[in-house]
Coordinates of C-alpha atoms and ligand atoms in Angstrom, one line a residue:
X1 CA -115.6 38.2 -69.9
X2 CA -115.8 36.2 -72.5
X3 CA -116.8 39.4 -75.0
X4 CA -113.6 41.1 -74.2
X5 CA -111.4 38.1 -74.9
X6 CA -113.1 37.7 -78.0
X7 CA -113.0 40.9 -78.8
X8 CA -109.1 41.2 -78.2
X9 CA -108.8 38.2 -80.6
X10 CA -110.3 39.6 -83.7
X11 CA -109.3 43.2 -83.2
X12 CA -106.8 43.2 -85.7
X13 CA -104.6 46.2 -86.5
X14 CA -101.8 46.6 -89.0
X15 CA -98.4 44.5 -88.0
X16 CA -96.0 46.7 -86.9
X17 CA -92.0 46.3 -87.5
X18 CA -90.0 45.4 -84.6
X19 CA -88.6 48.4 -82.5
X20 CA -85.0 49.5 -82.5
X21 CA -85.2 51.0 -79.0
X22 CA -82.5 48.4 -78.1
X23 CA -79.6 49.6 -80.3
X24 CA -76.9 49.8 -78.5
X25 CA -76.8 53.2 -75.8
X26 CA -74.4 55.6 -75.9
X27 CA -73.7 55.0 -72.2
X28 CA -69.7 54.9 -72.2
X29 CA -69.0 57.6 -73.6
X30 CA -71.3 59.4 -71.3
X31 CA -69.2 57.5 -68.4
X32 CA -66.1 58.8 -69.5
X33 CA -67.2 62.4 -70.5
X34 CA -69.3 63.0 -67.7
X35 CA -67.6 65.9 -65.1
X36 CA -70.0 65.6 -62.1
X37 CA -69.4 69.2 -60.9
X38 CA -69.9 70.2 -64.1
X39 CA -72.8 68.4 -64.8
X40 CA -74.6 69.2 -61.7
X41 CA -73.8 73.3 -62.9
X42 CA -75.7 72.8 -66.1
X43 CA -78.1 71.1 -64.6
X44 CA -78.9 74.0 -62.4
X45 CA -78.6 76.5 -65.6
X46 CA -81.4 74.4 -66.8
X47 CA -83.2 73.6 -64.2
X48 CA -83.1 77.9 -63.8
X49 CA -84.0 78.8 -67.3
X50 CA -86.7 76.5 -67.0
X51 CA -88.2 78.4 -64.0
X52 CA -88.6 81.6 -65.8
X53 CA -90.4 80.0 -68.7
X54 CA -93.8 79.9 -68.0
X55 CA -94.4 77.3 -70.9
X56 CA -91.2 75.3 -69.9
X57 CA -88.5 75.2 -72.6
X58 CA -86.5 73.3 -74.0
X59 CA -84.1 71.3 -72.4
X60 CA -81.0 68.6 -73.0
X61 CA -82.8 65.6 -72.9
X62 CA -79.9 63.6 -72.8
X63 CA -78.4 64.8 -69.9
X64 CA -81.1 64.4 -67.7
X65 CA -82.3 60.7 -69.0
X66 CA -78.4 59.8 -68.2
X67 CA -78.9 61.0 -64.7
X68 CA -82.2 59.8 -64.0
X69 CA -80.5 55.9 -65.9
X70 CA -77.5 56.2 -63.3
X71 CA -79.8 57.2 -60.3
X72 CA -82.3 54.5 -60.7
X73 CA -79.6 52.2 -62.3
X74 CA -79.2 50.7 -65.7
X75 CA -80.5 47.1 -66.0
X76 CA -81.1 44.5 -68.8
X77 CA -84.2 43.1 -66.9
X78 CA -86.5 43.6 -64.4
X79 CA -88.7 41.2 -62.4
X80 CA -91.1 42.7 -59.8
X81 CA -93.9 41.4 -58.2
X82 CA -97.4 42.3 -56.1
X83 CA -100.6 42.6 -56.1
X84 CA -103.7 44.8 -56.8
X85 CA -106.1 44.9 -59.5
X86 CA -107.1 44.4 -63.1
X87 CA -109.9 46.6 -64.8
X88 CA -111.5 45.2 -67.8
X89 CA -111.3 48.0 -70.4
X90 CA -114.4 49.3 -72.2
X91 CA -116.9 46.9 -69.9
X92 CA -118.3 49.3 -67.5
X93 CA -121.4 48.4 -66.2
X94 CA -122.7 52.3 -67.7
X95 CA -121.5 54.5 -70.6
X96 CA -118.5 56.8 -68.8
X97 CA -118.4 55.4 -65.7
X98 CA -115.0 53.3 -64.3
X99 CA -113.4 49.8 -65.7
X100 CA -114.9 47.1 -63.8
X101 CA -112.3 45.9 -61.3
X102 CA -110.9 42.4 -60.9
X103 CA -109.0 41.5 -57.6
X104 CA -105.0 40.6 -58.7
X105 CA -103.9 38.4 -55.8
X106 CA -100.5 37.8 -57.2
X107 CA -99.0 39.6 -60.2
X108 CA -95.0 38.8 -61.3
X109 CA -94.0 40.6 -64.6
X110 CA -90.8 40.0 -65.8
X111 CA -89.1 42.9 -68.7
X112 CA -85.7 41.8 -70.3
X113 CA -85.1 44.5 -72.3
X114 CA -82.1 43.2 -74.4
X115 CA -84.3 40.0 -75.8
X116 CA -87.7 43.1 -76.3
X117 CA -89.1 39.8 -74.2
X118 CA -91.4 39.9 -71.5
X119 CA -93.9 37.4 -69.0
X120 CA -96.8 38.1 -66.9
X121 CA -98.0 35.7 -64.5
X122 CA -101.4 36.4 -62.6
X123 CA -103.4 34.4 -59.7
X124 CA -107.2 36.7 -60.0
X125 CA -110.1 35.5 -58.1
X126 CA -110.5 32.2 -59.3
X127 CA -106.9 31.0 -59.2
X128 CA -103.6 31.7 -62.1
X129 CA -105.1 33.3 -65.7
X130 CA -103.2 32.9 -68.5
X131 CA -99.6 33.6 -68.9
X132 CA -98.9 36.6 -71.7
X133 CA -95.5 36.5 -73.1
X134 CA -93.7 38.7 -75.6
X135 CA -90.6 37.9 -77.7
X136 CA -90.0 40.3 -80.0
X137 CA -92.6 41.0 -82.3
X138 CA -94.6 37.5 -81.2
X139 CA -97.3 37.0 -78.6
X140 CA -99.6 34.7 -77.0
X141 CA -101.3 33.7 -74.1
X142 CA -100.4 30.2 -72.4
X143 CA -102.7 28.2 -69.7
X144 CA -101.0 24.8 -69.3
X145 CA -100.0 23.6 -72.6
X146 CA -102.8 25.0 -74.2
X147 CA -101.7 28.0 -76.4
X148 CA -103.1 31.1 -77.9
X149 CA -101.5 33.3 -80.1
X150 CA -102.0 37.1 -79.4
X151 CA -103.5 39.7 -82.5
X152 CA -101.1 42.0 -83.9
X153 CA -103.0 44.8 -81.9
X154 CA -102.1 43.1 -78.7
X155 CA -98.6 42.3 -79.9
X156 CA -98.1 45.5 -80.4
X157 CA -99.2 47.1 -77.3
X158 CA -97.0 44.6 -75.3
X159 CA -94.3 46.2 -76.9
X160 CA -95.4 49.9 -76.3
X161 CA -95.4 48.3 -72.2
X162 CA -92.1 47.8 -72.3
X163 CA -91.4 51.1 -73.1
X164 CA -93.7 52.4 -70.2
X165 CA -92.0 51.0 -67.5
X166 CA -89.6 53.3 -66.0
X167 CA -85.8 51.8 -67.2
X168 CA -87.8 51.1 -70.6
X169 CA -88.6 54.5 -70.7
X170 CA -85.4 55.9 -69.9
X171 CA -83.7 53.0 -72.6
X172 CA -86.3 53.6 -75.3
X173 CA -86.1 57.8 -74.9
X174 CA -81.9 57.6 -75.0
X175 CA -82.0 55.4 -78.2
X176 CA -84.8 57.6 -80.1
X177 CA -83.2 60.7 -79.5
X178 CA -86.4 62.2 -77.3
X179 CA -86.1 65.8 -77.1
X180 CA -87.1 67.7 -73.4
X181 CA -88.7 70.8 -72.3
X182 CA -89.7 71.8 -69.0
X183 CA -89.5 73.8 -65.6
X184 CA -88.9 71.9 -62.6
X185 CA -89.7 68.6 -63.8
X186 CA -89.0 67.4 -67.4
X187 CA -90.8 66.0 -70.0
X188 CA -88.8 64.3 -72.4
X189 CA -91.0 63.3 -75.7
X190 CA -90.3 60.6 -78.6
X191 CA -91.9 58.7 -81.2
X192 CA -91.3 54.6 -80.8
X193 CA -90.8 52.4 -83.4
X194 CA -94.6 51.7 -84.1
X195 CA -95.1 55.2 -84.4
X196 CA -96.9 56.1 -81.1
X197 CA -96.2 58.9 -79.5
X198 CA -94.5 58.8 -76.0
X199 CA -93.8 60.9 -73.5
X200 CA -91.9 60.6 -69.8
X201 CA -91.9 63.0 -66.7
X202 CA -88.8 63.1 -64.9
X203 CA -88.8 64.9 -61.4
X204 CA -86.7 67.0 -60.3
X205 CA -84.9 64.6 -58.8
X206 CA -84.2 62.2 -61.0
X207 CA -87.2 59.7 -61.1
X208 CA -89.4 58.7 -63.3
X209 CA -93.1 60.1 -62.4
X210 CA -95.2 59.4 -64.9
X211 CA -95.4 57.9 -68.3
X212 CA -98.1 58.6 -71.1
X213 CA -99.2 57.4 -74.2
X214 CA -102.0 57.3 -77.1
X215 CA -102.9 53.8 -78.5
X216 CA -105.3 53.3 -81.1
X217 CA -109.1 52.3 -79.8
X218 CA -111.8 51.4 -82.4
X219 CA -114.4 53.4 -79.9
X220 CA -112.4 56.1 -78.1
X221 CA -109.8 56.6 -80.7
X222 CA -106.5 58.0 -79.8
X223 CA -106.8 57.0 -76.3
X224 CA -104.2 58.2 -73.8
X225 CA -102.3 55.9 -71.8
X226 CA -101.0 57.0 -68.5
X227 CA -98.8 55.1 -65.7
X228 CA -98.1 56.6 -62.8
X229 CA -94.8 55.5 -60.2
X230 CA -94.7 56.5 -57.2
X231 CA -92.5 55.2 -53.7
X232 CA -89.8 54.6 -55.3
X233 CA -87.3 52.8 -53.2
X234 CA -84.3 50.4 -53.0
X235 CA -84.5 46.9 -53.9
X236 CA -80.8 46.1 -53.9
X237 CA -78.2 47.8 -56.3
X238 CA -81.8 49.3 -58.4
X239 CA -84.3 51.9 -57.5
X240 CA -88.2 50.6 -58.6
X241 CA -91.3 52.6 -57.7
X242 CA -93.8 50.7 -55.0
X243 CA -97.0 51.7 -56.4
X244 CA -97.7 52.0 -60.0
X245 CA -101.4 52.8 -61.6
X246 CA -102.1 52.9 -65.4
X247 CA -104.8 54.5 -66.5
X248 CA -106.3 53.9 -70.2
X249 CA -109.1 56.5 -71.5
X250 CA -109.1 58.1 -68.3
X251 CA -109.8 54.9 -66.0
X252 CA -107.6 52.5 -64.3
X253 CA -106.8 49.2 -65.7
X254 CA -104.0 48.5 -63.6
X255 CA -103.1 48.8 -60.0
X256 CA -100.0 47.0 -58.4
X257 CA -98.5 47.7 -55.0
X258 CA -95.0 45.7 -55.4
X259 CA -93.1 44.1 -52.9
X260 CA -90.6 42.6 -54.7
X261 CA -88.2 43.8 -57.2
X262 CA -85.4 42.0 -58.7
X263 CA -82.5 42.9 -61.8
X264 CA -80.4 40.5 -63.5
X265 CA -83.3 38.2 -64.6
X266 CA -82.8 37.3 -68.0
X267 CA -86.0 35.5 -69.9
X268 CA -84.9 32.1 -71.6
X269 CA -88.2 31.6 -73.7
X270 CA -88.6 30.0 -77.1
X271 CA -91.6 30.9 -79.4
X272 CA -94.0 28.0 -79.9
X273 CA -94.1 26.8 -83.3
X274 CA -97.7 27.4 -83.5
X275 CA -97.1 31.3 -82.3
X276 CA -94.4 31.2 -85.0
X277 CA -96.5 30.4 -87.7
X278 CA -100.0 31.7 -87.1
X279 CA -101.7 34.4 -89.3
X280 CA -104.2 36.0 -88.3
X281 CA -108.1 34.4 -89.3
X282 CA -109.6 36.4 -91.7
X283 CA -112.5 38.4 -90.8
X284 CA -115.4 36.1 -92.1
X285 CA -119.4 37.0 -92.9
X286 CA -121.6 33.8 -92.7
X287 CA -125.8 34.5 -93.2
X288 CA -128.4 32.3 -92.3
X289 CA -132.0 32.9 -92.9
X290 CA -133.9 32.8 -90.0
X291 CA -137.0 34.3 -91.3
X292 CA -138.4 36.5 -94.9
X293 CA -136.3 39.2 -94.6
X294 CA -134.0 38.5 -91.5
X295 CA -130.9 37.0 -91.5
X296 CA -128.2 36.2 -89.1
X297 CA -125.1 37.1 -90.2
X298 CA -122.3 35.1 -88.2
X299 CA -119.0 33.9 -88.8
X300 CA -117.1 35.2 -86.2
X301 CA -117.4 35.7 -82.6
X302 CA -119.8 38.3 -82.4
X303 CA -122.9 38.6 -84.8
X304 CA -125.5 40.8 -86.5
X305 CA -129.2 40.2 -87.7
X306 CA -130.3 42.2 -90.6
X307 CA -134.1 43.0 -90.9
X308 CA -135.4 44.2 -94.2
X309 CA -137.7 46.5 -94.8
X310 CA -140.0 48.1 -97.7
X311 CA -137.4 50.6 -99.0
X312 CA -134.8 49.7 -96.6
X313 CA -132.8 48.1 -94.3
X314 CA -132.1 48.0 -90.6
X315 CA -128.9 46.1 -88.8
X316 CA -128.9 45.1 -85.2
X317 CA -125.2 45.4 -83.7
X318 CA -122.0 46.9 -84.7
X319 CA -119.3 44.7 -83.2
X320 CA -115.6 44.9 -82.9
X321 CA -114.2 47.6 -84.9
X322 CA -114.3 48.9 -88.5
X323 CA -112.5 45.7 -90.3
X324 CA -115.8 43.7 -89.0
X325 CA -118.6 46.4 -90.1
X326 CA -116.9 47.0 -93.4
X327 CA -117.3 42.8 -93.8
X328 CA -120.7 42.9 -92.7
X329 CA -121.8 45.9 -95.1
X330 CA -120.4 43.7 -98.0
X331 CA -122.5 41.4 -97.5
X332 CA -125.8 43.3 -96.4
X333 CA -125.3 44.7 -100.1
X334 CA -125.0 41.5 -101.7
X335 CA -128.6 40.3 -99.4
X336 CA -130.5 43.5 -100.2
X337 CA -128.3 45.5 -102.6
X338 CA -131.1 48.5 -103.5
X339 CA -131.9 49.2 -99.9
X340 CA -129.8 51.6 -97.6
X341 CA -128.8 50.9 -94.3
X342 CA -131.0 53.1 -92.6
X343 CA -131.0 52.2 -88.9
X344 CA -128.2 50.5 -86.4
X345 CA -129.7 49.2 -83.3
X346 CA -126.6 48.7 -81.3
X347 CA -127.4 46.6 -77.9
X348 CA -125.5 48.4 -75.7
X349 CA -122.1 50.1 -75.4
X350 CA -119.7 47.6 -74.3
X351 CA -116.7 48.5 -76.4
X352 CA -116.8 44.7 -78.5
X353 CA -120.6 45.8 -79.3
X354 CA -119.9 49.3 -80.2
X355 CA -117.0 49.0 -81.9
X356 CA -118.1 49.2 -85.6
X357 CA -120.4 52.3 -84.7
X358 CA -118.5 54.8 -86.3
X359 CA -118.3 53.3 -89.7
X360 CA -122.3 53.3 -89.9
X361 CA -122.5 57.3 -88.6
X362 CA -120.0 57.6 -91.7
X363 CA -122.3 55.8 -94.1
X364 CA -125.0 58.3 -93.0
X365 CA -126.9 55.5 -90.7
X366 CA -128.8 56.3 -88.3
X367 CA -127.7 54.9 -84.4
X368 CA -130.7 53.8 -81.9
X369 CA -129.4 53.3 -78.6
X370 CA -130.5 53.5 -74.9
X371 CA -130.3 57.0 -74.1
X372 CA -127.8 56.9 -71.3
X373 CA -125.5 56.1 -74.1
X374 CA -126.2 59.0 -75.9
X375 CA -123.8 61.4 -74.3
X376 CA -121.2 59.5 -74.5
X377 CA -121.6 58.5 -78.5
X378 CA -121.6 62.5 -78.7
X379 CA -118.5 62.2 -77.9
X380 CA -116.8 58.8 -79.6
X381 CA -118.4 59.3 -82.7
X382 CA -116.4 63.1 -83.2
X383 CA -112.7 61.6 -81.4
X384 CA -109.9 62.1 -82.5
X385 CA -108.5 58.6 -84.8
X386 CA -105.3 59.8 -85.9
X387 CA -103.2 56.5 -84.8
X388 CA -105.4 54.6 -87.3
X389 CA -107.8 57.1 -88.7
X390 CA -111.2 55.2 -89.7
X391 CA -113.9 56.0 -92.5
X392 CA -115.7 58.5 -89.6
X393 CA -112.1 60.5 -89.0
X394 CA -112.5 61.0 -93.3
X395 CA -115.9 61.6 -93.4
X396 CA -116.7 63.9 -90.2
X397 CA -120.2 63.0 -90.3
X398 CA -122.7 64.3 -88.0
X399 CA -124.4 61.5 -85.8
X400 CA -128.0 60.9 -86.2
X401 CA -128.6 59.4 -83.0
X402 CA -132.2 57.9 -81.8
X403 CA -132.0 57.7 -78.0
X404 CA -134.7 55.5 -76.4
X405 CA -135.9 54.8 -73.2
X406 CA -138.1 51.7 -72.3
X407 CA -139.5 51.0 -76.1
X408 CA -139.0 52.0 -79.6
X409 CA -140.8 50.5 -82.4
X410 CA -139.1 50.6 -86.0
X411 CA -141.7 49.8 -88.5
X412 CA -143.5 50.4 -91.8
X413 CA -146.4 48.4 -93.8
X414 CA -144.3 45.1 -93.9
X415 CA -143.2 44.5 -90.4
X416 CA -142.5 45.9 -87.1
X417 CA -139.0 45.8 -85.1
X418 CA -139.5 46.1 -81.6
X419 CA -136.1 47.0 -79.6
X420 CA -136.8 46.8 -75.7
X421 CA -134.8 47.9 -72.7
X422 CA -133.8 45.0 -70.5
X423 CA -134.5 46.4 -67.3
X424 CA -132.2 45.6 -64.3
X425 CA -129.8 43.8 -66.1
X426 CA -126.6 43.5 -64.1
X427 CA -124.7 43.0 -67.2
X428 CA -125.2 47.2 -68.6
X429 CA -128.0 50.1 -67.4
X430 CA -128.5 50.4 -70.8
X431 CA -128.7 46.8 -72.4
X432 CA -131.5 46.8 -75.3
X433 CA -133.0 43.5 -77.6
X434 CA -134.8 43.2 -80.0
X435 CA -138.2 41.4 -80.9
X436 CA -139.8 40.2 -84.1
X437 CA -143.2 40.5 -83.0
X438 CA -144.5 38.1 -86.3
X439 CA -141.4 35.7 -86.5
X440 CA -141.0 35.2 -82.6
X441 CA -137.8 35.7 -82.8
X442 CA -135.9 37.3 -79.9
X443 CA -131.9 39.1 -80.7
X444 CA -130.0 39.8 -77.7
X445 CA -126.1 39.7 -76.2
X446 CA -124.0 39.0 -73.4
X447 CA -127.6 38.5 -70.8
X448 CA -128.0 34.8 -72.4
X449 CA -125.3 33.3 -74.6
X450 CA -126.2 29.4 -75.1
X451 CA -124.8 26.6 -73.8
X452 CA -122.8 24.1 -75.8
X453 CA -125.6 21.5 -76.8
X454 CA -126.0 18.7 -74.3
X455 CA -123.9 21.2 -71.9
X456 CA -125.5 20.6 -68.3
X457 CA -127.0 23.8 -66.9
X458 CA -124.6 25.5 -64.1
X459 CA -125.5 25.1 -60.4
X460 CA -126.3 28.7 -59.6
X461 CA -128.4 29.9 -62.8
X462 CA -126.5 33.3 -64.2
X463 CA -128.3 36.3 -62.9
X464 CA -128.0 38.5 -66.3
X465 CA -130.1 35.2 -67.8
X466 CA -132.7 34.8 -65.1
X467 CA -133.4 39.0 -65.2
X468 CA -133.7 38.5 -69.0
X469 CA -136.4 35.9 -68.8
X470 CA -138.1 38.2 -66.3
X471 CA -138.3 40.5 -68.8
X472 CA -139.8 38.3 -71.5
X473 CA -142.3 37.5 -68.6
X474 CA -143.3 41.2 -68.0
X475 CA -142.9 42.2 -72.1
X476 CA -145.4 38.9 -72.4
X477 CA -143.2 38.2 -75.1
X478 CA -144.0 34.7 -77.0
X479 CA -140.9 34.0 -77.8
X480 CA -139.4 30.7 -80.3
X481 CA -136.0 31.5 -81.2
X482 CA -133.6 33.3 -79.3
X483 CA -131.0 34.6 -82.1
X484 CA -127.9 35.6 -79.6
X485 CA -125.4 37.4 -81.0
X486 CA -122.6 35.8 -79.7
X487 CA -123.1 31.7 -80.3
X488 CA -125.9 29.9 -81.7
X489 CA -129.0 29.9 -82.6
X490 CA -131.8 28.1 -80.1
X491 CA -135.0 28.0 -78.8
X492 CA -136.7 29.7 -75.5
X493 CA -136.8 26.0 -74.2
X494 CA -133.0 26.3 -74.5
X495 CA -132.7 29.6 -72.1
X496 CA -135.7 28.0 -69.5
X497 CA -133.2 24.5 -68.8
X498 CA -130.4 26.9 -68.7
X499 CA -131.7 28.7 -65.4
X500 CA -134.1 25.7 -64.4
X501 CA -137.7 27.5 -64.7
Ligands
ZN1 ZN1 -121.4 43.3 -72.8

């Protein structure tokens, strides 16, 4: 996991103001105005109208968010609590297929929606994760007294989760004037404060179904958010679904079956100073020679090696997102400022390694990937980035994309780059490294990241490792340095103690 949590930490959007969701609701002058009898007539009119569109049409949002707020109540928090599942976002094990799922064995989130405030307190497989909290427009993470604050991108979509939950929703919809349309069930639309676009299914009678969204994703773009609720039922003066599910670019990342549900549970939490005053770090290009022509360009959490050729370059990786590949590019043209980027070996498509893709298919760069990534590039590389449109959204380049299967040799009369396909991995189908045949240097991710030095090995060797040095065995690779792209530079004699062979 430890890509995706770095990932999250230097994936860093624009700061967004704080929303105004929570101005104050026109809800007594509804009370007073509202003729029930009346009321339930228009409704019907509506509901009427509605059936002989075959589009849907438009309807009084208002009126049926202030019904669906009085028959699933109106509170100022919200505590609930289950279990179910996680999915890690962007990590699946092959390009397209599902979120890899992580067993939640307890899950409490509590939503005050007056204080825009929220926590979320976890027990996964190995025991409590971190606590997340929100207050406004600051967020961290908090295990013990050890704190972490959050990016603005993650700040930003624990606001947009507040507005996803059902009473947020209905809050957040009322307050931005969200306009409806619809036959049986209606969908009421409106923008939120950081700009996204949101939009609600009410049913027919009077719950919320379904939620959806588009948050910016530096590989899939403007990439739908959807939560489903379902079973609603009782939990003592309030009406909370039983099962909710969100989906994010067509997968679930969330799954809780809730068994408790509690109102009136106002959060008393005070920002650490250290949240308070933290700015983001600054995206950061470090190079290191490792050889004529190669360099290791580091800095941050998740590195690059640049190879030079006769009458151009090639780059191995493209982490992160644009910010990092626009960093890196900088300073590939201050190394080897004549020579194009002509080739971007990118190891595999984890979305923290693929990241930065679409800012080298704008510069004309030519992608070599495993070919069960292919497809799916096809498709990344022409998505939609309107949220946060990139370089690639501009340019509308066409990818030049070389697919490879076992071996691909880049080469011309100065050196050779081989780029093999780790075979078996467990870590991705379509994992790929690279080998400097002359130097003896190996580049790879994520199947060996080094210990801290003097670190003991662990008792039961990682099996992503142990299949990589099988592979070296087979290749008859003679490897000296291992260049991994995320932490430091060693030596084979490093990855041999590491799984005790
Ligand atoms: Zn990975």
């Amino acid at each position: 996991m430890f890509c995706c949590r770095a990932a999250v930490s230097e994936r860093l959007g624009g700061t967004l103001a704080l929303p105004n969701f929570l101005q104050p609701l026109r809800e007594k002058g509804f009370a007073k105005e509202d003729n029930p009898v009346l009321h339930k007539q228009i409704l019907i009119v509506i509901t009427l109208i509605g059936a002989l569109s075959a589009h849907g049409t438009a309807k009084d949002a208002k009126s049926v968010l202030e019904a669906t707020v009085k028959n699933i109540g109106d509170v100022k928090s919200v505590q609930y609590s289950g279990s179910g599942a996680v999915f890690t976002l962007g990590q699946s094990v092959s390009a397209g297929a599902p979120w890899p799922r992580v067993e939640v064995k307890s899950f409490t989130r509590t939503v005050d929606y007056d204080k825009l405030a929220t926590r979320n307190e976890g027990i996964g497989p190995q025991g409590p994760v971190p606590t997340q909290f929100l207050v406004g427009d600051k967020a961290w993470g908090q295990a013990g007294s050890n704190v972490n604050p959050a990016s603005p991108t993650v700040m930003a979509e624990r606001q947009l989760q507040i507005w996803l939950t059902p009473h947020g929703f209905l809050k957040a919809a009322l307050a931005n004037k969200g306009t409806a349309k619809g036959g049986k069930a209606t969908q009421v639309t409106f923008t939120a404060p950081g700009k996204q676009r949101v939009v609600g299914t009410i049913s027919a009678d009077h719950l919320v179904e379904k939620v959806e969204s588009w948050i910016d994703n530096p590989v899939l773009g403007d990439m739908h958010v959807e939560t489903t609720y379902s079973d609603y039922r009782d939990f003592g003066g309030f009406r909370f679904p039983a099962k909710m599910v969100q989906k994010q670019g067509g997968f679930p990342v969330f799954e809780l079956t809730i068994t408790e549900a509690k109102t009136n549970v106002p959060l008393e939490i005070s920002v650490p100073d250290s949240v308070r005053q933290a700015t983001p770090p600054p995206v950061r290009v470090t190079t290191e020679k490792l050889a004529d022509g190669v360099w290791y360009l580091t800095g941050g959490s998740h590195h690059s090696v640049l190879v030079e050729f006769a009458n151009h370059v090639a780059l191995i990786e493209a982490p992160l997102n644009e910010e990092r590949s626009t960093a890196v590019i900088a300073e590939v043209k201050k190394l080897t400022p004549t020579k194009p980027i002509r080739y971007l070996v990118n190891t595999h498509h984890h979305f923290d390694h693929s990241g930065g893709l679409r800012t080298y298919v704008a510069e004309g760069t030519t992608i070599v990937t495993h070919k069960g990534n292919q497809a799916f590039y096809q498709q990344t590389f022409k998505a939609a980035h309107k949220l946060n449109p990139d370089r690639q959204a501009r340019a509308k380049k066409k990818a030049k994309i070389i697919a490879i299967d076992a071996k691909h040799v880049l080469s011309d009369a100065t050196r050779a780059l081989e780029i093999h396909h780790i075979q078996g991995n467990p870590h991705n189908t379509g994992i790929l490294m690279a080998w400097f045949p002359k130097e003896r240097i190996l580049a790879e991710v994520d199947v060996y990241t080094p210990l801290a030095p003097n670190a003991s090995p662990p008792a039961t060797p990682n099996p992503a490792t142990v299949n990589l040095f099988e592979n070296i065995q087979r290749l008859k690779l003679d490897v000296n340095q291992i260049a991994p792209l995320h932490g430091r530079l060693v030596t084979i004699a490093d990855l041999r103690k590491t799984i005790g062979k």
